[in-house]
């Protein structure tokens, strides 16, 4: 079980199936989904099914981002080990009304700190669509730097994005 983590403004806690309605606020929002690898969720019940799959592996760490001042769940993200390539990568999602306030950088920094100490991680990777300026800024604020150009597609193959891979070595 993941420990609860805290930052200045956030409580980071494991997501549960009971979070499905809050998570649907961003998983079902086309503005948030624009550059995500998953297909836009059409109903909250589908989000519940996704939530059943999170945190089932100790090296696939997903946290919910909860505002301390309101108790509101505003996003999620984490760090994930890819055994086939022996790398750790980050990922995150934030409700549209919480964009531009530094919450993602604050949360992911704390999650990286936890995972780095827990698993002795030496480097992390992140990928973002070239047009996703917000995600690029998050990675740069995390101290990540350009590694290479790449591309990725949504799980359903409906869209492919030109992208950049960033990396941070500890």
mmCIF file of C-alpha atoms in Angstrom:
data_model
loop_
_atom_site.group_PDB
_atom_site.id
_atom_site.type_symbol
_atom_site.label_atom_id
_atom_site.label_comp_id
_atom_site.label_asym_id
_atom_site.label_seq_id
_atom_site.Cartn_x
_atom_site.Cartn_y
_atom_site.Cartn_z
ATOM 1 C CA UNK A 1 0.000 0.000 0.000
ATOM 2 C CA UNK A 2 1.264 3.449 -0.886
ATOM 3 C CA UNK A 3 1.932 5.898 1.906
ATOM 4 C CA UNK A 4 0.095 9.218 1.951
ATOM 5 C CA UNK A 5 2.441 12.036 0.952
ATOM 6 C CA UNK A 6 2.082 15.765 1.545
ATOM 7 C CA UNK A 7 3.368 18.890 -0.141
ATOM 8 C CA UNK A 8 2.764 22.498 0.763
ATOM 9 C CA UNK A 9 -0.667 22.585 -0.908
ATOM 10 C CA UNK A 10 -1.517 18.962 -1.648
ATOM 11 C CA UNK A 11 -2.245 15.631 -0.057
ATOM 12 C CA UNK A 12 -1.165 12.793 -2.335
ATOM 13 C CA UNK A 13 -3.069 9.594 -1.701
ATOM 14 C CA UNK A 14 -3.785 6.358 -3.525
ATOM 15 C CA UNK A 15 -6.773 6.505 -5.841
ATOM 16 C CA UNK A 16 -9.739 4.249 -5.106
ATOM 17 C CA UNK A 17 -12.794 3.157 -7.082
ATOM 18 C CA UNK A 18 -14.806 5.647 -5.020
ATOM 19 C CA UNK A 19 -12.937 8.467 -6.814
ATOM 20 C CA UNK A 20 -14.550 7.659 -10.162
ATOM 21 C CA UNK A 21 -16.888 10.675 -10.307
ATOM 22 C CA UNK A 22 -14.108 13.131 -9.471
ATOM 23 C CA UNK A 23 -11.707 11.452 -11.909
ATOM 24 C CA UNK A 24 -14.332 11.589 -14.646
ATOM 25 C CA UNK A 25 -14.171 15.402 -14.401
ATOM 26 C CA UNK A 26 -10.785 15.265 -16.123
ATOM 27 C CA UNK A 27 -10.853 11.846 -17.826
ATOM 28 C CA UNK A 28 -14.051 12.852 -19.599
ATOM 29 C CA UNK A 29 -12.958 16.410 -20.454
ATOM 30 C CA UNK A 30 -11.845 16.782 -24.108
ATOM 31 C CA UNK A 31 -9.543 19.695 -23.158
ATOM 32 C CA UNK A 32 -7.643 17.493 -20.721
ATOM 33 C CA UNK A 33 -7.732 14.458 -23.015
ATOM 34 C CA UNK A 34 -6.344 16.300 -26.056
ATOM 35 C CA UNK A 35 -2.817 14.836 -25.741
ATOM 36 C CA UNK A 36 -3.499 11.841 -23.509
ATOM 37 C CA UNK A 37 -2.727 8.317 -24.668
ATOM 38 C CA UNK A 38 -6.099 7.009 -23.524
ATOM 39 C CA UNK A 39 -9.354 7.561 -25.410
ATOM 40 C CA UNK A 40 -11.765 10.115 -23.953
ATOM 41 C CA UNK A 41 -13.988 8.514 -21.320
ATOM 42 C CA UNK A 42 -17.664 8.844 -22.236
ATOM 43 C CA UNK A 43 -19.140 7.871 -18.857
ATOM 44 C CA UNK A 44 -18.057 7.725 -15.244
ATOM 45 C CA UNK A 45 -18.620 3.962 -14.944
ATOM 46 C CA UNK A 46 -15.755 3.366 -17.388
ATOM 47 C CA UNK A 47 -13.479 5.407 -15.113
ATOM 48 C CA UNK A 48 -14.423 3.077 -12.262
ATOM 49 C CA UNK A 49 -13.119 0.157 -14.340
ATOM 50 C CA UNK A 50 -9.823 1.988 -14.939
ATOM 51 C CA UNK A 51 -9.475 2.715 -11.225
ATOM 52 C CA UNK A 52 -9.611 -1.027 -10.511
ATOM 53 C CA UNK A 53 -6.301 -1.347 -12.400
ATOM 54 C CA UNK A 54 -4.254 1.344 -10.629
ATOM 55 C CA UNK A 55 -1.670 0.518 -7.988
ATOM 56 C CA UNK A 56 -1.818 -3.214 -8.614
ATOM 57 C CA UNK A 57 1.973 -3.315 -9.051
ATOM 58 C CA UNK A 58 4.346 -1.757 -6.522
ATOM 59 C CA UNK A 59 6.388 -0.228 -9.359
ATOM 60 C CA UNK A 60 3.377 1.405 -11.008
ATOM 61 C CA UNK A 61 2.699 4.233 -8.593
ATOM 62 C CA UNK A 62 -0.436 6.367 -9.050
ATOM 63 C CA UNK A 63 -1.538 9.068 -6.637
ATOM 64 C CA UNK A 64 -4.579 11.286 -6.466
ATOM 65 C CA UNK A 65 -3.815 14.996 -5.983
ATOM 66 C CA UNK A 66 -6.059 16.483 -3.280
ATOM 67 C CA UNK A 67 -6.096 20.196 -2.424
ATOM 68 C CA UNK A 68 -5.425 20.636 1.277
ATOM 69 C CA UNK A 69 -7.585 23.761 1.521
ATOM 70 C CA UNK A 70 -10.729 22.188 0.072
ATOM 71 C CA UNK A 71 -10.261 18.415 0.131
ATOM 72 C CA UNK A 72 -11.044 18.381 -3.607
ATOM 73 C CA UNK A 73 -9.440 15.715 -5.834
ATOM 74 C CA UNK A 74 -8.013 17.679 -8.785
ATOM 75 C CA UNK A 75 -5.810 15.217 -10.635
ATOM 76 C CA UNK A 76 -3.639 12.170 -10.579
ATOM 77 C CA UNK A 77 -0.251 10.975 -11.659
ATOM 78 C CA UNK A 78 2.760 9.000 -10.799
ATOM 79 C CA UNK A 79 5.850 7.143 -11.826
ATOM 80 C CA UNK A 80 5.921 3.828 -13.627
ATOM 81 C CA UNK A 81 8.550 1.152 -14.191
ATOM 82 C CA UNK A 82 8.718 -0.374 -17.666
ATOM 83 C CA UNK A 83 10.436 -3.714 -17.217
ATOM 84 C CA UNK A 84 10.829 -4.372 -20.965
ATOM 85 C CA UNK A 85 13.013 -1.255 -21.381
ATOM 86 C CA UNK A 86 14.266 -0.970 -17.771
ATOM 87 C CA UNK A 87 13.178 2.659 -17.433
ATOM 88 C CA UNK A 88 10.999 4.738 -15.109
ATOM 89 C CA UNK A 89 8.608 7.279 -16.607
ATOM 90 C CA UNK A 90 6.244 9.879 -15.244
ATOM 91 C CA UNK A 91 2.663 10.648 -16.186
ATOM 92 C CA UNK A 92 -0.025 12.984 -14.918
ATOM 93 C CA UNK A 93 -3.495 14.379 -15.501
ATOM 94 C CA UNK A 94 -5.062 17.462 -13.986
ATOM 95 C CA UNK A 95 -8.576 18.911 -14.048
ATOM 96 C CA UNK A 96 -8.768 21.834 -16.447
ATOM 97 C CA UNK A 97 -9.699 24.390 -13.770
ATOM 98 C CA UNK A 98 -6.490 23.511 -11.874
ATOM 99 C CA UNK A 99 -4.124 24.098 -14.806
ATOM 100 C CA UNK A 100 -1.388 26.713 -14.596
ATOM 101 C CA UNK A 101 -1.095 26.773 -10.800
ATOM 102 C CA UNK A 102 1.967 24.554 -10.319
ATOM 103 C CA UNK A 103 0.073 21.650 -8.774
ATOM 104 C CA UNK A 104 1.405 19.024 -11.183
ATOM 105 C CA UNK A 105 5.037 19.981 -10.673
ATOM 106 C CA UNK A 106 4.515 20.049 -6.901
ATOM 107 C CA UNK A 107 2.862 16.618 -6.872
ATOM 108 C CA UNK A 108 5.180 14.844 -9.293
ATOM 109 C CA UNK A 109 8.271 16.231 -7.519
ATOM 110 C CA UNK A 110 7.107 14.621 -4.279
ATOM 111 C CA UNK A 111 6.186 11.347 -5.993
ATOM 112 C CA UNK A 112 9.614 11.200 -7.674
ATOM 113 C CA UNK A 113 11.280 11.840 -4.312
ATOM 114 C CA UNK A 114 9.308 8.974 -2.747
ATOM 115 C CA UNK A 115 10.002 6.544 -5.616
ATOM 116 C CA UNK A 116 13.667 7.533 -5.850
ATOM 117 C CA UNK A 117 14.168 6.731 -2.167
ATOM 118 C CA UNK A 118 12.042 3.568 -2.299
ATOM 119 C CA UNK A 119 13.562 2.062 -5.465
ATOM 120 C CA UNK A 120 16.933 3.847 -5.773
ATOM 121 C CA UNK A 121 15.930 5.279 -9.147
ATOM 122 C CA UNK A 122 18.849 6.814 -11.051
ATOM 123 C CA UNK A 123 16.929 8.448 -13.917
ATOM 124 C CA UNK A 124 13.401 9.212 -15.082
ATOM 125 C CA UNK A 125 11.839 9.814 -18.475
ATOM 126 C CA UNK A 126 8.824 11.695 -19.731
ATOM 127 C CA UNK A 127 7.156 12.081 -23.106
ATOM 128 C CA UNK A 128 4.895 14.905 -24.221
ATOM 129 C CA UNK A 129 3.232 15.957 -27.460
ATOM 130 C CA UNK A 130 5.120 18.842 -29.083
ATOM 131 C CA UNK A 131 1.995 21.022 -28.947
ATOM 132 C CA UNK A 132 1.420 20.323 -25.239
ATOM 133 C CA UNK A 133 3.281 23.343 -23.881
ATOM 134 C CA UNK A 134 1.966 22.838 -20.327
ATOM 135 C CA UNK A 135 3.422 19.346 -20.079
ATOM 136 C CA UNK A 136 6.724 20.557 -21.467
ATOM 137 C CA UNK A 137 6.856 23.235 -18.765
ATOM 138 C CA UNK A 138 6.132 20.674 -16.040
ATOM 139 C CA UNK A 139 9.031 18.499 -17.182
ATOM 140 C CA UNK A 140 11.389 21.452 -17.421
ATOM 141 C CA UNK A 141 10.401 22.599 -13.907
ATOM 142 C CA UNK A 142 11.170 19.060 -12.723
ATOM 143 C CA UNK A 143 14.711 19.528 -14.068
ATOM 144 C CA UNK A 144 14.245 17.229 -17.045
ATOM 145 C CA UNK A 145 15.997 18.001 -20.334
ATOM 146 C CA UNK A 146 15.511 17.135 -23.981
ATOM 147 C CA UNK A 147 16.624 13.650 -25.012
ATOM 148 C CA UNK A 148 15.116 12.986 -28.441
ATOM 149 C CA UNK A 149 12.222 13.478 -30.826
ATOM 150 C CA UNK A 150 9.673 10.676 -30.983
ATOM 151 C CA UNK A 151 5.970 10.093 -31.500
ATOM 152 C CA UNK A 152 3.181 8.224 -29.781
ATOM 153 C CA UNK A 153 -0.372 7.178 -30.592
ATOM 154 C CA UNK A 154 -3.553 6.926 -28.577
ATOM 155 C CA UNK A 155 -4.323 3.385 -27.414
ATOM 156 C CA UNK A 156 -7.111 3.100 -29.987
ATOM 157 C CA UNK A 157 -4.858 4.367 -32.811
ATOM 158 C CA UNK A 158 -7.164 7.312 -33.522
ATOM 159 C CA UNK A 159 -4.386 9.871 -33.360
ATOM 160 C CA UNK A 160 -0.595 10.044 -33.504
ATOM 161 C CA UNK A 161 1.419 12.915 -32.029
ATOM 162 C CA UNK A 162 4.866 14.259 -32.727
ATOM 163 C CA UNK A 163 6.496 14.227 -29.331
ATOM 164 C CA UNK A 164 9.651 14.793 -27.334
ATOM 165 C CA UNK A 165 11.297 12.566 -24.749
ATOM 166 C CA UNK A 166 12.826 14.273 -21.752
ATOM 167 C CA UNK A 167 15.102 12.767 -19.126
ATOM 168 C CA UNK A 168 16.509 13.517 -15.694
ATOM 169 C CA UNK A 169 19.515 11.799 -14.142
ATOM 170 C CA UNK A 170 19.957 11.882 -10.363
#
